[in-house]
Amino acid sequence: MASPSIQVEDLGKRYRLGERQAYRTLAETIARLPRRRGDGDAREEGRHLWALNGVSFDVAEGEVVGIVGANGAGKSTLLKILSRITRPTAGEARLRGRAASLLEVGTGFHLDLNGRDNIYLNGGVLGMTRTEVARKFDEIVEFAGVERFLDTPVKRYSSGMLVRLGFAVAAHLEPEILIVDEVLAVGDAEFQRKCLGKIDDVAREGRTVLFVSHNMNAVQRLCRRSLAFKQGRLVRDGETRDVVAWYLSDASPAGAAGGWLEAAPFPRQGGSGQVRVAAVACTGPAGTSDFQPYTDGPLTVKLLLESETEQSVGSVAVTLYDQLGTKLVNADSITLGKSIPVARGRTLVTVEIESLHLTPGTYVLGWWIADPLGAVHDFVERSVHVEVADVVGAGLGIRPRTDGAVTSVFDVTAEPAP
């Protein structure tokens, strides 16, 4: 049986919090050694953070593995260790074959050199010969779409152009292992489709891919197996569908129907914070606490907004996603041509969806707040779970979970054929 392409055994990485580690003389170092375990050890341990702790897994040759987890879960630290950018504090990571990594915008580029020179430089960093880079040069340039800017210093490139060029070099120089972090989110939709297609090609050629993303659709499409990380530990390893479902469930706690939930713990994707959601609640039209949404029935979402000034908000949107992150429902005030007045202090905004065209299942609620000129104030993709009940509403037939996600109004008739 062939050895795994990647082997990780009891891997750990510890960082010191706060102050920098000062250089000391040998005598000072010896003097600071603890005489016995006690309070000094506890205080010293409290000054450190384990970004990774006790992580073990194998990846077979040719396997495409997704890595998911909240910000700060340890994903990027793992990739930096695998890419030999940083050393582990404990354990070991072994890679069989040449690895190419795309971890951060601009990684491996010299900003004062032009695009042409950086392709050769980046290829050399990845262990390629000049002949190998020259053989793939035209394909790299065409894929990245930077032909007009090849002789321009890359410090004048946009972040999207840097990502396109970096990914093109890493993916076209035929590494045995390709490591891709969330940087694909910087590119536009068309480039993301090209990247996903290229990763598909790399996988079909039998090479190994580690793919980190918050885009659950992309993870589901590319990876049969995924790993979920939480607080530096590997907590799930299995089929992508199961791992993604666990991750979304863990990241988005179920909200008690009719009860308010504080919004502060939910991960925000951006926004100025001038207007923010302080709390969120899902209720029935009458505000009954025992309300639970059902297929083709009503859903009311209440957002308690906080603002330091009185102003007008051009867009207040409530969004429902499926467990893989696909946007299914978007109820936005801008669609109605409404501008929402926000008072200084707190304002209650109520979004009423008259008919929820979703089959029974678990969905994830998000929101979007923006001013009339489009500047975003608050953006949360995943907050609470909305559990659509598997019950029959008045005048409705059964809607099984196997009917897909979205319902529609339709009729079925029959008549003799001519």
PDB file of N, CA and C in Angstrom, residues 64-131:
ATOM      1  N   VAL A  64      -8.742  15.025  -2.656  1.00  0.00           N
ATOM      2  CA  VAL A  64      -9.070  16.447  -2.504  1.00  0.00           C
ATOM      3  C   VAL A  64      -9.824  16.604  -1.194  1.00  0.00           C
ATOM      4  N   VAL A  65      -9.211  17.299  -0.242  1.00  0.00           N
ATOM      5  CA  VAL A  65      -9.755  17.385   1.116  1.00  0.00           C
ATOM      6  C   VAL A  65     -10.084  18.835   1.438  1.00  0.00           C
ATOM      7  N   GLY A  66     -11.308  19.083   1.889  1.00  0.00           N
ATOM      8  CA  GLY A  66     -11.712  20.409   2.329  1.00  0.00           C
ATOM      9  C   GLY A  66     -11.391  20.619   3.795  1.00  0.00           C
ATOM     10  N   ILE A  67     -11.097  21.852   4.159  1.00  0.00           N
ATOM     11  CA  ILE A  67     -10.828  22.207   5.553  1.00  0.00           C
ATOM     12  C   ILE A  67     -11.734  23.376   5.906  1.00  0.00           C
ATOM     13  N   VAL A  68     -12.573  23.179   6.913  1.00  0.00           N
ATOM     14  CA  VAL A  68     -13.537  24.213   7.302  1.00  0.00           C
ATOM     15  C   VAL A  68     -13.383  24.529   8.779  1.00  0.00           C
ATOM     16  N   GLY A  69     -13.886  25.688   9.158  1.00  0.00           N
ATOM     17  CA  GLY A  69     -13.822  26.113  10.555  1.00  0.00           C
ATOM     18  C   GLY A  69     -13.961  27.616  10.636  1.00  0.00           C
ATOM     19  N   ALA A  70     -14.336  28.102  11.797  1.00  0.00           N
ATOM     20  CA  ALA A  70     -14.492  29.539  12.003  1.00  0.00           C
ATOM     21  C   ALA A  70     -13.131  30.221  11.992  1.00  0.00           C
ATOM     22  N   ASN A  71     -13.135  31.554  11.893  1.00  0.00           N
ATOM     23  CA  ASN A  71     -11.890  32.307  11.993  1.00  0.00           C
ATOM     24  C   ASN A  71     -11.233  32.024  13.345  1.00  0.00           C
ATOM     25  N   GLY A  72      -9.927  31.758  13.310  1.00  0.00           N
ATOM     26  CA  GLY A  72      -9.207  31.450  14.537  1.00  0.00           C
ATOM     27  C   GLY A  72      -9.253  29.990  14.938  1.00  0.00           C
ATOM     28  N   ALA A  73      -9.796  29.129  14.055  1.00  0.00           N
ATOM     29  CA  ALA A  73      -9.903  27.710  14.395  1.00  0.00           C
ATOM     30  C   ALA A  73      -8.588  26.961  14.217  1.00  0.00           C
ATOM     31  N   GLY A  74      -7.622  27.557  13.498  1.00  0.00           N
ATOM     32  CA  GLY A  74      -6.331  26.899  13.296  1.00  0.00           C
ATOM     33  C   GLY A  74      -6.064  26.485  11.865  1.00  0.00           C
ATOM     34  N   LYS A  75      -6.960  26.798  10.949  1.00  0.00           N
ATOM     35  CA  LYS A  75      -6.807  26.354   9.561  1.00  0.00           C
ATOM     36  C   LYS A  75      -5.556  26.937   8.903  1.00  0.00           C
ATOM     37  N   SER A  76      -5.401  28.254   8.994  1.00  0.00           N
ATOM     38  CA  SER A  76      -4.266  28.905   8.343  1.00  0.00           C
ATOM     39  C   SER A  76      -2.948  28.499   8.987  1.00  0.00           C
ATOM     40  N   THR A  77      -2.949  28.307  10.292  1.00  0.00           N
ATOM     41  CA  THR A  77      -1.733  27.848  10.967  1.00  0.00           C
ATOM     42  C   THR A  77      -1.316  26.478  10.446  1.00  0.00           C
ATOM     43  N   LEU A  78      -2.294  25.587  10.274  1.00  0.00           N
ATOM     44  CA  LEU A  78      -2.001  24.266   9.719  1.00  0.00           C
ATOM     45  C   LEU A  78      -1.367  24.382   8.338  1.00  0.00           C
ATOM     46  N   LEU A  79      -1.942  25.219   7.476  1.00  0.00           N
ATOM     47  CA  LEU A  79      -1.429  25.340   6.117  1.00  0.00           C
ATOM     48  C   LEU A  79      -0.028  25.953   6.108  1.00  0.00           C
ATOM     49  N   LYS A  80       0.239  26.886   7.005  1.00  0.00           N
ATOM     50  CA  LYS A  80       1.577  27.482   7.061  1.00  0.00           C
ATOM     51  C   LYS A  80       2.617  26.452   7.497  1.00  0.00           C
ATOM     52  N   ILE A  81       2.227  25.543   8.387  1.00  0.00           N
ATOM     53  CA  ILE A  81       3.157  24.478   8.790  1.00  0.00           C
ATOM     54  C   ILE A  81       3.383  23.522   7.617  1.00  0.00           C
ATOM     55  N   LEU A  82       2.313  23.126   6.937  1.00  0.00           N
ATOM     56  CA  LEU A  82       2.452  22.215   5.797  1.00  0.00           C
ATOM     57  C   LEU A  82       3.258  22.853   4.670  1.00  0.00           C
ATOM     58  N   SER A  83       3.172  24.184   4.547  1.00  0.00           N
ATOM     59  CA  SER A  83       3.899  24.893   3.490  1.00  0.00           C
ATOM     60  C   SER A  83       5.315  25.255   3.904  1.00  0.00           C
ATOM     61  N   ARG A  84       5.719  24.858   5.105  1.00  0.00           N
ATOM     62  CA  ARG A  84       7.064  25.111   5.643  1.00  0.00           C
ATOM     63  C   ARG A  84       7.323  26.602   5.859  1.00  0.00           C
ATOM     64  N   ILE A  85       6.257  27.381   6.073  1.00  0.00           N
ATOM     65  CA  ILE A  85       6.411  28.798   6.386  1.00  0.00           C
ATOM     66  C   ILE A  85       6.717  28.979   7.870  1.00  0.00           C
ATOM     67  N   THR A  86       6.141  28.132   8.698  1.00  0.00           N
ATOM     68  CA  THR A  86       6.398  28.175  10.134  1.00  0.00           C
ATOM     69  C   THR A  86       6.642  26.764  10.639  1.00  0.00           C
ATOM     70  N   ARG A  87       7.338  26.655  11.756  1.00  0.00           N
ATOM     71  CA  ARG A  87       7.659  25.349  12.332  1.00  0.00           C
ATOM     72  C   ARG A  87       6.652  24.989  13.422  1.00  0.00           C
ATOM     73  N   PRO A  88       6.337  23.721  13.557  1.00  0.00           N
ATOM     74  CA  PRO A  88       5.431  23.318  14.639  1.00  0.00           C
ATOM     75  C   PRO A  88       6.139  23.344  15.982  1.00  0.00           C
ATOM     76  N   THR A  89       5.363  23.537  17.037  1.00  0.00           N
ATOM     77  CA  THR A  89       5.891  23.439  18.393  1.00  0.00           C
ATOM     78  C   THR A  89       5.991  21.983  18.825  1.00  0.00           C
ATOM     79  N   ALA A  90       5.053  21.177  18.344  1.00  0.00           N
ATOM     80  CA  ALA A  90       5.024  19.758  18.700  1.00  0.00           C
ATOM     81  C   ALA A  90       4.547  18.962  17.496  1.00  0.00           C
ATOM     82  N   GLY A  91       4.880  17.674  17.481  1.00  0.00           N
ATOM     83  CA  GLY A  91       4.411  16.798  16.422  1.00  0.00           C
ATOM     84  C   GLY A  91       5.182  16.961  15.127  1.00  0.00           C
ATOM     85  N   GLU A  92       4.640  16.362  14.070  1.00  0.00           N
ATOM     86  CA  GLU A  92       5.353  16.311  12.801  1.00  0.00           C
ATOM     87  C   GLU A  92       4.365  16.306  11.641  1.00  0.00           C
ATOM     88  N   ALA A  93       4.754  16.946  10.532  1.00  0.00           N
ATOM     89  CA  ALA A  93       3.977  16.924   9.294  1.00  0.00           C
ATOM     90  C   ALA A  93       4.906  16.507   8.158  1.00  0.00           C
ATOM     91  N   ARG A  94       4.547  15.423   7.456  1.00  0.00           N
ATOM     92  CA  ARG A  94       5.375  14.911   6.364  1.00  0.00           C
ATOM     93  C   ARG A  94       4.603  14.989   5.051  1.00  0.00           C
ATOM     94  N   LEU A  95       5.264  15.504   4.009  1.00  0.00           N
ATOM     95  CA  LEU A  95       4.676  15.608   2.684  1.00  0.00           C
ATOM     96  C   LEU A  95       5.523  14.822   1.692  1.00  0.00           C
ATOM     97  N   ARG A  96       4.878  14.038   0.856  1.00  0.00           N
ATOM     98  CA  ARG A  96       5.564  13.286  -0.195  1.00  0.00           C
ATOM     99  C   ARG A  96       5.312  13.990  -1.522  1.00  0.00           C
ATOM    100  N   GLY A  97       6.344  14.635  -2.047  1.00  0.00           N
ATOM    101  CA  GLY A  97       6.214  15.326  -3.315  1.00  0.00           C
ATOM    102  C   GLY A  97       6.330  16.825  -3.163  1.00  0.00           C
ATOM    103  N   ARG A  98       6.368  17.493  -4.288  1.00  0.00           N
ATOM    104  CA  ARG A  98       6.534  18.938  -4.326  1.00  0.00           C
ATOM    105  C   ARG A  98       5.192  19.615  -4.057  1.00  0.00           C
ATOM    106  N   ALA A  99       5.204  20.602  -3.143  1.00  0.00           N
ATOM    107  CA  ALA A  99       3.971  21.288  -2.751  1.00  0.00           C
ATOM    108  C   ALA A  99       3.998  22.726  -3.244  1.00  0.00           C
ATOM    109  N   ALA A 100       2.838  23.212  -3.699  1.00  0.00           N
ATOM    110  CA  ALA A 100       2.664  24.615  -4.071  1.00  0.00           C
ATOM    111  C   ALA A 100       1.547  25.184  -3.208  1.00  0.00           C
ATOM    112  N   SER A 101       1.751  26.383  -2.673  1.00  0.00           N
ATOM    113  CA  SER A 101       0.790  26.965  -1.737  1.00  0.00           C
ATOM    114  C   SER A 101       0.346  28.340  -2.218  1.00  0.00           C
ATOM    115  N   LEU A 102      -0.923  28.615  -2.031  1.00  0.00           N
ATOM    116  CA  LEU A 102      -1.459  29.950  -2.247  1.00  0.00           C
ATOM    117  C   LEU A 102      -2.234  30.309  -0.986  1.00  0.00           C
ATOM    118  N   LEU A 103      -1.553  31.052  -0.095  1.00  0.00           N
ATOM    119  CA  LEU A 103      -2.109  31.292   1.228  1.00  0.00           C
ATOM    120  C   LEU A 103      -2.592  32.714   1.431  1.00  0.00           C
ATOM    121  N   GLU A 104      -1.874  33.703   0.925  1.00  0.00           N
ATOM    122  CA  GLU A 104      -2.241  35.090   1.141  1.00  0.00           C
ATOM    123  C   GLU A 104      -1.972  35.880  -0.129  1.00  0.00           C
ATOM    124  N   VAL A 105      -2.722  36.961  -0.304  1.00  0.00           N
ATOM    125  CA  VAL A 105      -2.526  37.812  -1.469  1.00  0.00           C
ATOM    126  C   VAL A 105      -1.092  38.332  -1.479  1.00  0.00           C
ATOM    127  N   GLY A 106      -0.374  38.128  -2.607  1.00  0.00           N
ATOM    128  CA  GLY A 106       0.979  38.649  -2.745  1.00  0.00           C
ATOM    129  C   GLY A 106       2.061  37.735  -2.220  1.00  0.00           C
ATOM    130  N   THR A 107       1.692  36.571  -1.668  1.00  0.00           N
ATOM    131  CA  THR A 107       2.703  35.648  -1.165  1.00  0.00           C
ATOM    132  C   THR A 107       3.611  35.193  -2.302  1.00  0.00           C
ATOM    133  N   GLY A 108       4.935  35.320  -2.109  1.00  0.00           N
ATOM    134  CA  GLY A 108       5.884  34.859  -3.114  1.00  0.00           C
ATOM    135  C   GLY A 108       6.177  35.864  -4.201  1.00  0.00           C
ATOM    136  N   PHE A 109       5.642  37.088  -4.121  1.00  0.00           N
ATOM    137  CA  PHE A 109       5.902  38.109  -5.132  1.00  0.00           C
ATOM    138  C   PHE A 109       6.880  39.152  -4.603  1.00  0.00           C
ATOM    139  N   HIS A 110       7.671  39.707  -5.517  1.00  0.00           N
ATOM    140  CA  HIS A 110       8.488  40.870  -5.220  1.00  0.00           C
ATOM    141  C   HIS A 110       7.768  42.062  -5.843  1.00  0.00           C
ATOM    142  N   LEU A 111       7.253  42.963  -5.016  1.00  0.00           N
ATOM    143  CA  LEU A 111       6.328  43.989  -5.490  1.00  0.00           C
ATOM    144  C   LEU A 111       6.968  44.972  -6.461  1.00  0.00           C
ATOM    145  N   ASP A 112       8.298  45.105  -6.446  1.00  0.00           N
ATOM    146  CA  ASP A 112       8.946  46.047  -7.361  1.00  0.00           C
ATOM    147  C   ASP A 112       9.232  45.430  -8.728  1.00  0.00           C
ATOM    148  N   LEU A 113       9.112  44.104  -8.843  1.00  0.00           N
ATOM    149  CA  LEU A 113       9.308  43.452 -10.135  1.00  0.00           C
ATOM    150  C   LEU A 113       8.000  43.415 -10.908  1.00  0.00           C
ATOM    151  N   ASN A 114       8.105  43.287 -12.226  1.00  0.00           N
ATOM    152  CA  ASN A 114       6.891  43.234 -13.039  1.00  0.00           C
ATOM    153  C   ASN A 114       6.292  41.831 -13.033  1.00  0.00           C
ATOM    154  N   GLY A 115       5.142  41.702 -13.682  1.00  0.00           N
ATOM    155  CA  GLY A 115       4.443  40.417 -13.690  1.00  0.00           C
ATOM    156  C   GLY A 115       5.251  39.310 -14.316  1.00  0.00           C
ATOM    157  N   ARG A 116       5.944  39.613 -15.424  1.00  0.00           N
ATOM    158  CA  ARG A 116       6.747  38.598 -16.121  1.00  0.00           C
ATOM    159  C   ARG A 116       7.829  38.033 -15.211  1.00  0.00           C
ATOM    160  N   ASP A 117       8.580  38.941 -14.574  1.00  0.00           N
ATOM    161  CA  ASP A 117       9.673  38.488 -13.696  1.00  0.00           C
ATOM    162  C   ASP A 117       9.132  37.734 -12.481  1.00  0.00           C
ATOM    163  N   ASN A 118       7.968  38.156 -11.984  1.00  0.00           N
ATOM    164  CA  ASN A 118       7.412  37.497 -10.814  1.00  0.00           C
ATOM    165  C   ASN A 118       6.922  36.093 -11.118  1.00  0.00           C
ATOM    166  N   ILE A 119       6.506  35.829 -12.339  1.00  0.00           N
ATOM    167  CA  ILE A 119       6.117  34.464 -12.692  1.00  0.00           C
ATOM    168  C   ILE A 119       7.320  33.537 -12.559  1.00  0.00           C
ATOM    169  N   TYR A 120       8.479  33.980 -13.065  1.00  0.00           N
ATOM    170  CA  TYR A 120       9.691  33.165 -12.947  1.00  0.00           C
ATOM    171  C   TYR A 120      10.168  33.085 -11.496  1.00  0.00           C
ATOM    172  N   LEU A 121      10.071  34.206 -10.777  1.00  0.00           N
ATOM    173  CA  LEU A 121      10.485  34.205  -9.372  1.00  0.00           C
ATOM    174  C   LEU A 121       9.606  33.275  -8.549  1.00  0.00           C
ATOM    175  N   ASN A 122       8.291  33.392  -8.726  1.00  0.00           N
ATOM    176  CA  ASN A 122       7.371  32.567  -7.944  1.00  0.00           C
ATOM    177  C   ASN A 122       7.537  31.096  -8.302  1.00  0.00           C
ATOM    178  N   GLY A 123       7.743  30.808  -9.578  1.00  0.00           N
ATOM    179  CA  GLY A 123       7.988  29.423  -9.984  1.00  0.00           C
ATOM    180  C   GLY A 123       9.239  28.864  -9.342  1.00  0.00           C
ATOM    181  N   GLY A 124      10.296  29.695  -9.259  1.00  0.00           N
ATOM    182  CA  GLY A 124      11.526  29.253  -8.614  1.00  0.00           C
ATOM    183  C   GLY A 124      11.330  28.986  -7.138  1.00  0.00           C
ATOM    184  N   VAL A 125      10.541  29.847  -6.470  1.00  0.00           N
ATOM    185  CA  VAL A 125      10.228  29.635  -5.050  1.00  0.00           C
ATOM    186  C   VAL A 125       9.524  28.298  -4.852  1.00  0.00           C
ATOM    187  N   LEU A 126       8.683  27.918  -5.821  1.00  0.00           N
ATOM    188  CA  LEU A 126       7.949  26.654  -5.729  1.00  0.00           C
ATOM    189  C   LEU A 126       8.804  25.453  -6.148  1.00  0.00           C
ATOM    190  N   GLY A 127      10.069  25.716  -6.502  1.00  0.00           N
ATOM    191  CA  GLY A 127      10.980  24.612  -6.821  1.00  0.00           C
ATOM    192  C   GLY A 127      11.032  24.246  -8.293  1.00  0.00           C
ATOM    193  N   MET A 128      10.521  25.110  -9.181  1.00  0.00           N
ATOM    194  CA  MET A 128      10.520  24.818 -10.603  1.00  0.00           C
ATOM    195  C   MET A 128      11.788  25.377 -11.272  1.00  0.00           C
ATOM    196  N   THR A 129      12.232  24.712 -12.321  1.00  0.00           N
ATOM    197  CA  THR A 129      13.351  25.228 -13.101  1.00  0.00           C
ATOM    198  C   THR A 129      12.840  26.311 -14.049  1.00  0.00           C
ATOM    199  N   ARG A 130      13.751  27.113 -14.570  1.00  0.00           N
ATOM    200  CA  ARG A 130      13.361  28.174 -15.508  1.00  0.00           C
ATOM    201  C   ARG A 130      12.739  27.573 -16.769  1.00  0.00           C
ATOM    202  N   THR A 131      13.227  26.391 -17.167  1.00  0.00           N
ATOM    203  CA  THR A 131      12.678  25.722 -18.353  1.00  0.00           C
ATOM    204  C   THR A 131      11.230  25.305 -18.113  1.00  0.00           C
TER     205      THR A 131
END
